[in-house]
Coordinates of C-alpha atoms in Angstrom, one line a residue:
X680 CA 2.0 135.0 46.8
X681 CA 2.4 138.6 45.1
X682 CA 4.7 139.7 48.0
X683 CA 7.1 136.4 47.4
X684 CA 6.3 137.1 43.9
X685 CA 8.1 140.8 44.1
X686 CA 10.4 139.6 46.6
X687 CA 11.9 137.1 43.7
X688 CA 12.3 139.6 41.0
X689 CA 14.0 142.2 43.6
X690 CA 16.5 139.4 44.3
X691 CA 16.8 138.6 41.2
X692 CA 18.1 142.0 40.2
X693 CA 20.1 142.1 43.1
X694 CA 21.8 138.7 41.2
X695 CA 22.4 140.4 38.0
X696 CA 24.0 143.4 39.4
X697 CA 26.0 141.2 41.6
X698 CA 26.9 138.9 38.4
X699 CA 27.6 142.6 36.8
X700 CA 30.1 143.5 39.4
X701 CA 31.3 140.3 40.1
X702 CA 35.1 141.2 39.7
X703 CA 35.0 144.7 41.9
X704 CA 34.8 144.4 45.5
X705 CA 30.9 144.9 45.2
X706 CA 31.0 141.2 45.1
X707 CA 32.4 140.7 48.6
X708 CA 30.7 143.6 50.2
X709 CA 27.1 141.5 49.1
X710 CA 28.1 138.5 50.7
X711 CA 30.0 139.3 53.4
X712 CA 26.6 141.5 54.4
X713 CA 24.7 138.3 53.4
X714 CA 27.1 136.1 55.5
X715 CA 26.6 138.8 58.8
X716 CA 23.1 139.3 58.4
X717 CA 22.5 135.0 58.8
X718 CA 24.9 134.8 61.6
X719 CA 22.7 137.5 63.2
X720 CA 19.4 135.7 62.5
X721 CA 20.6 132.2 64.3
X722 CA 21.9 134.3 67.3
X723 CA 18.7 136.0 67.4
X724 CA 16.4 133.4 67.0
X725 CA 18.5 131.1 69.3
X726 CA 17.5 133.8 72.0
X727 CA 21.0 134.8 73.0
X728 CA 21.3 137.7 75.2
X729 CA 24.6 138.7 75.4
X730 CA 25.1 141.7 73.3
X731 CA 29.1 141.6 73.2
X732 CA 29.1 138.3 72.0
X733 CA 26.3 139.0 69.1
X734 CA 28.2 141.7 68.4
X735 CA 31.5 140.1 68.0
X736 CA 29.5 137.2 66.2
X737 CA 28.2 139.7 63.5
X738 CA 31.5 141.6 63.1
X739 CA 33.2 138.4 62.3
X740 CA 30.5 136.9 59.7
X741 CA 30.7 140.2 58.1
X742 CA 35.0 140.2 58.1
X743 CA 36.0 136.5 57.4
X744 CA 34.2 136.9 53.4
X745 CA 36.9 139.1 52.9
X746 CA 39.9 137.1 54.0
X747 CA 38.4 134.5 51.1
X748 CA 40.9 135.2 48.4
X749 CA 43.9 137.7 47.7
X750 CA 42.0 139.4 44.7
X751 CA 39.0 139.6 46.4
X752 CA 39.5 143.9 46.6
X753 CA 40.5 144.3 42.9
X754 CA 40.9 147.0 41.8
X755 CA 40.9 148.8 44.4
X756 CA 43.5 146.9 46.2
X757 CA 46.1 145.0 44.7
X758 CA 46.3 140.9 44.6
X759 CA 49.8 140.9 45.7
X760 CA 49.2 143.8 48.5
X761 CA 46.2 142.1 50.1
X762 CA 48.0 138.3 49.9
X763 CA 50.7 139.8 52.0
X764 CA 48.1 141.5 54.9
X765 CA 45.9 138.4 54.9
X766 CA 48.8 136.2 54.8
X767 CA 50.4 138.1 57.3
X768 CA 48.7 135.9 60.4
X769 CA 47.6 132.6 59.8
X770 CA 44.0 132.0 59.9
X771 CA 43.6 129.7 62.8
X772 CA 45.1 132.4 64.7
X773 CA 42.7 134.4 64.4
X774 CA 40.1 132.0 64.6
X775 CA 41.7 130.4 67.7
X776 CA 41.1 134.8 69.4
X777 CA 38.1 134.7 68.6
X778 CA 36.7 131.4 70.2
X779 CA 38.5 132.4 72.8
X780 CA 36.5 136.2 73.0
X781 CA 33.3 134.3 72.9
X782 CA 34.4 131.9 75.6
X783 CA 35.6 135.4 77.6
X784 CA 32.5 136.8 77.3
X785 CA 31.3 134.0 78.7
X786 CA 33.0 134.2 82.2
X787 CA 31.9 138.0 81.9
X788 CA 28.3 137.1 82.3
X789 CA 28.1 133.9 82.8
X790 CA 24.6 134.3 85.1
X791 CA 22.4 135.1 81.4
X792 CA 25.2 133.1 79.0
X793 CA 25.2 129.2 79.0
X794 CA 27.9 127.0 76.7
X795 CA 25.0 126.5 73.9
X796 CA 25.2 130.1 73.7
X797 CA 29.0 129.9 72.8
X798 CA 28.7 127.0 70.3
X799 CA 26.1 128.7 68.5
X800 CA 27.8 132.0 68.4
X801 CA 30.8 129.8 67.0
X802 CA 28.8 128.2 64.2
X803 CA 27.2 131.4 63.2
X804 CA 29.9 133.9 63.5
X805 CA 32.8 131.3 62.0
X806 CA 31.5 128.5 60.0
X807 CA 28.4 130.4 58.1
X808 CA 30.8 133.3 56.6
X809 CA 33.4 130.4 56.0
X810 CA 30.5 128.9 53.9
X811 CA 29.7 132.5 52.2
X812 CA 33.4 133.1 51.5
X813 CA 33.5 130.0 49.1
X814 CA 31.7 132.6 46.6
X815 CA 34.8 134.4 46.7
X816 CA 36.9 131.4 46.8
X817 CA 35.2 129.9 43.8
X818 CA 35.7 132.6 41.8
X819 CA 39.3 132.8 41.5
X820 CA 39.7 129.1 42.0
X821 CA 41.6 129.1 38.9
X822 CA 42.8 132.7 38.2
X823 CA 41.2 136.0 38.4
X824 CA 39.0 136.9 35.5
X825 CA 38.2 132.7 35.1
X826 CA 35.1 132.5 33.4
X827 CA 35.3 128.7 35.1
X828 CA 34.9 129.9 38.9
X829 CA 32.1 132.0 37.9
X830 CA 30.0 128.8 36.6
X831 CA 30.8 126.7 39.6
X832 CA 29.5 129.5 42.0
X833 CA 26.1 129.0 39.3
X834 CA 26.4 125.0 39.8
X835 CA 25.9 125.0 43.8
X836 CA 23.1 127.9 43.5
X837 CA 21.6 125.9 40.6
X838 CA 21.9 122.9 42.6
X839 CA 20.1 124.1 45.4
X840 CA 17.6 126.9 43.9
X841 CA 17.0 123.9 41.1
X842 CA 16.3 121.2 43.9
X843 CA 14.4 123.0 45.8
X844 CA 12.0 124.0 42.7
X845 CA 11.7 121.2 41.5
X846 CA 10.6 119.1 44.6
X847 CA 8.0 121.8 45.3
X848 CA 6.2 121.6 41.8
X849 CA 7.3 117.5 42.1
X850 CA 5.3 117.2 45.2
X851 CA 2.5 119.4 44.5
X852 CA 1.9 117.0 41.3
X853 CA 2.9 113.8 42.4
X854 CA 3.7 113.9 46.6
X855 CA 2.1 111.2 47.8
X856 CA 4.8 109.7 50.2
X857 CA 6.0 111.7 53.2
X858 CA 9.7 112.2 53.2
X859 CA 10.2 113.3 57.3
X860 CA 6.6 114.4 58.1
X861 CA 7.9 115.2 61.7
X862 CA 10.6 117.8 60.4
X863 CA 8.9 119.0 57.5
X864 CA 5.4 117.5 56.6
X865 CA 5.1 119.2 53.2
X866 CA 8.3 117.3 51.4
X867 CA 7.5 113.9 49.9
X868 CA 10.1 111.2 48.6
X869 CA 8.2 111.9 44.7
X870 CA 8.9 115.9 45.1
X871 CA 12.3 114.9 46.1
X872 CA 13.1 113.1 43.3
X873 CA 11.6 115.9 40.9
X874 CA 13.7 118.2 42.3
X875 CA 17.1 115.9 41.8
X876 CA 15.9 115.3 38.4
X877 CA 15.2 119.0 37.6
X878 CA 18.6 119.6 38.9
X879 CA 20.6 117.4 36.7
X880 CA 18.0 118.7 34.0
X881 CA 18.9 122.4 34.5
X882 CA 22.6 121.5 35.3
X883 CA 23.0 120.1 31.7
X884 CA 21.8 123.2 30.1
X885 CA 23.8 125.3 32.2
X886 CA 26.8 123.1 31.0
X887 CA 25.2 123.7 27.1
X888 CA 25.5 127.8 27.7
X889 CA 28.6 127.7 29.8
X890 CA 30.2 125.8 26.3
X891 CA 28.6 127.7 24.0
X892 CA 29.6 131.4 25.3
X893 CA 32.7 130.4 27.5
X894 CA 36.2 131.2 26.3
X895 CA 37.4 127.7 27.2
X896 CA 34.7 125.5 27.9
X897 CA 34.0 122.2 30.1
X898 CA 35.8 119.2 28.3
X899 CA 33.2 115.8 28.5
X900 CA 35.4 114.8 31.3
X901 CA 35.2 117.8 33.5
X902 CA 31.2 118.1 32.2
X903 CA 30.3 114.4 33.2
X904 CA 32.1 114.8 36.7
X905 CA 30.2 117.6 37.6
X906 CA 26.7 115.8 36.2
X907 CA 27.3 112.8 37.9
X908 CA 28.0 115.4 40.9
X909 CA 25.0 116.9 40.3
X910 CA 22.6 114.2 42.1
X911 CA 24.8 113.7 45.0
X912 CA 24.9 117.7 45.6
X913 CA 21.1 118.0 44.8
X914 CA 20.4 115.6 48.0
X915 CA 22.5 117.0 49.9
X916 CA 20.8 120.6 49.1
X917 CA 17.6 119.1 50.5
X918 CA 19.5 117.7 53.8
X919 CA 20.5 121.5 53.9
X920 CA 16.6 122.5 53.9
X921 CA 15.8 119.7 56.3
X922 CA 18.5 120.8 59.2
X923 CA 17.4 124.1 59.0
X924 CA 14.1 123.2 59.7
X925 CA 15.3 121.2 62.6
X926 CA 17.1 124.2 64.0
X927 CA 14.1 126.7 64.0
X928 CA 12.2 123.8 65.7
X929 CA 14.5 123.9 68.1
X930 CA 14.4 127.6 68.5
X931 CA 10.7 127.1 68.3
X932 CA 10.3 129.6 65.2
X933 CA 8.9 130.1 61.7
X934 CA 11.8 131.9 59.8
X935 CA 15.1 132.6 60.5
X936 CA 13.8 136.8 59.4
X937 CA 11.8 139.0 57.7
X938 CA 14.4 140.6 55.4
X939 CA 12.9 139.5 52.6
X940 CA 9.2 140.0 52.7
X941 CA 7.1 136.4 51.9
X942 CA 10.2 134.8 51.8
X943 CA 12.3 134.9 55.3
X944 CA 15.3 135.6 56.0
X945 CA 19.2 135.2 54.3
X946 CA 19.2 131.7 56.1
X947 CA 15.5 130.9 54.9
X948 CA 16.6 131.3 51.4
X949 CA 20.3 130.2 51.5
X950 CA 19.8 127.1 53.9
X951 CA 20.3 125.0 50.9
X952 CA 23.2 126.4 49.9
X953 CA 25.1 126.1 53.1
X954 CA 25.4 122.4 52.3
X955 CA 26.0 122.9 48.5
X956 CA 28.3 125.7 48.2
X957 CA 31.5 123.4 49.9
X958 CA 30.3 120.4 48.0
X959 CA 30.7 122.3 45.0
X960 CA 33.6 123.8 45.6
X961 CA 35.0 119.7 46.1
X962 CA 33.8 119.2 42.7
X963 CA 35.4 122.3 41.3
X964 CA 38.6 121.2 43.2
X965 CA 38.7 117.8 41.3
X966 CA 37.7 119.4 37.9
X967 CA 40.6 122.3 38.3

């Protein structure tokens, strides 16, 4: 308990200073390692032993954060210069070489790499960083410098951090019914619901802050979509938790790592997120 204990407030300063830097290229660099270091975990834990196609899988998650918006290298790099270089191929070009490298690799040595080996490299080296680049994408959703992007990246962390909180004190209180006892025999349907209402609870105050200190704030339309949101995202969060449970059954493991002592790995603590970062980013479409 001490070591998740210090574990939590190391990451929390890690937040702060990200939160600090949030509009210098500091920002990217954090989640685009994030983003590498989780597609490394699930090709690791899913025991695959092709080194040029972990490799390539790792590179990518660590590169795609970066292709998230045009201002993602201010002020180093210019908005209009980095537009034009990211522009300058389409992205499913590049995602279309680099299935194809995996699938390469494949024929290379084929005797130690099956097809499931592929498919996983795939979802770990393309669709986790496309997940981790919505932080960047949610920031300028509606101009660099928007204090309005900044809160939405808060809502999905909230929403997941919030639910998962929540249904752990919820269930340790009032858990009485299992939820899926053969995925996860801890969560209960009452903890579940704790966590939701916590959620919408902590979502409502965030909305009070953003309001008070925000330049422009949240009109009641644009603050009652993302409540009424709120519970819909919250479930999902918990659906995030609950597939990646399923996946290190399947790899027949208890965390995805050890980078953060008591508390796993960058997938063991952004599982959750996975699911509520794109949900958010709907929400934020329809309130922009």
């Amino acid at each position: 308990m001490k070591t998740r204990v210090i574990t939590g407030a190391v990451l929390l300063a890690l937040l702060a200073v990200v939160v600090w830097q949030i509009y210098t290229p500091i920002f990217v660099i954090v989640f685009s390692l994030l983003s590498a270091i989780a597609a490394n975990e699930i090709m690791k834990c899913a025991k695959i032993s092709n080194k040029f196609i972990v490799i390539l899988g790792t590179i990518t998650a660590f590169c795609i954060p970066y292709l998230s918006s045009a201002s993602i290298l201010e002020p180093i790099v210019s908005t209009e210069m980095w537009g034009k270089i990211i522009g300058f191929v389409p992205k499913f070009v590049w995602v279309t070489a680099i299935i194809l490298a995996f699938f390469l690799a494949m024929l290379k040595d084929y005797a130690h790499t099956k097809f499931e080996d592929v498919a996983i490299a795939i979802v770990a080296g393309l669709i986790v960083p496309a997940v981790f680049s919505i932080f960047g994408i949610l920031r300028d959703i509606d101009g660099f410098h928007n204090q309005l992007g900044i809160y939405f990246i808060f809502y999905a962390l909230i929403c997941a951090l919030a639910t998962d909180t929540g249904a752990q004190l919820g269930g340790m209180a009032f858990g009485k019914t299992k939820m899926s006892p053969n995925i996860s025999p801890k969560k209960t349907i009452e903890g579940a619901v704790c966590g939701i209402i916590f959620s919408v609870a902590l979502n409502a105050a965030a909305i009070a802050l953003y309001n008070h200190f925000a330049v422009i704030g949240l009109t009641k339309t644009q603050a009652s979509v993302v409540l009424i949101a709120a519970p819909f995202i919250s479930f999902m969060s918990m659906m995030g938790d609950l597939t990646a449970s399923v996946l290190k059954r399947n790899f027949d493991v208890k965390d995805f790592g050890k980078i953060f002592p008591g508390h796993g790995g960058v997938m063991d603590r952004f599982d959750s997120s996975m699911f509520t970062l794109p949900l958010a980013y709907c929400v934020a479409l329809f309130v922009v």
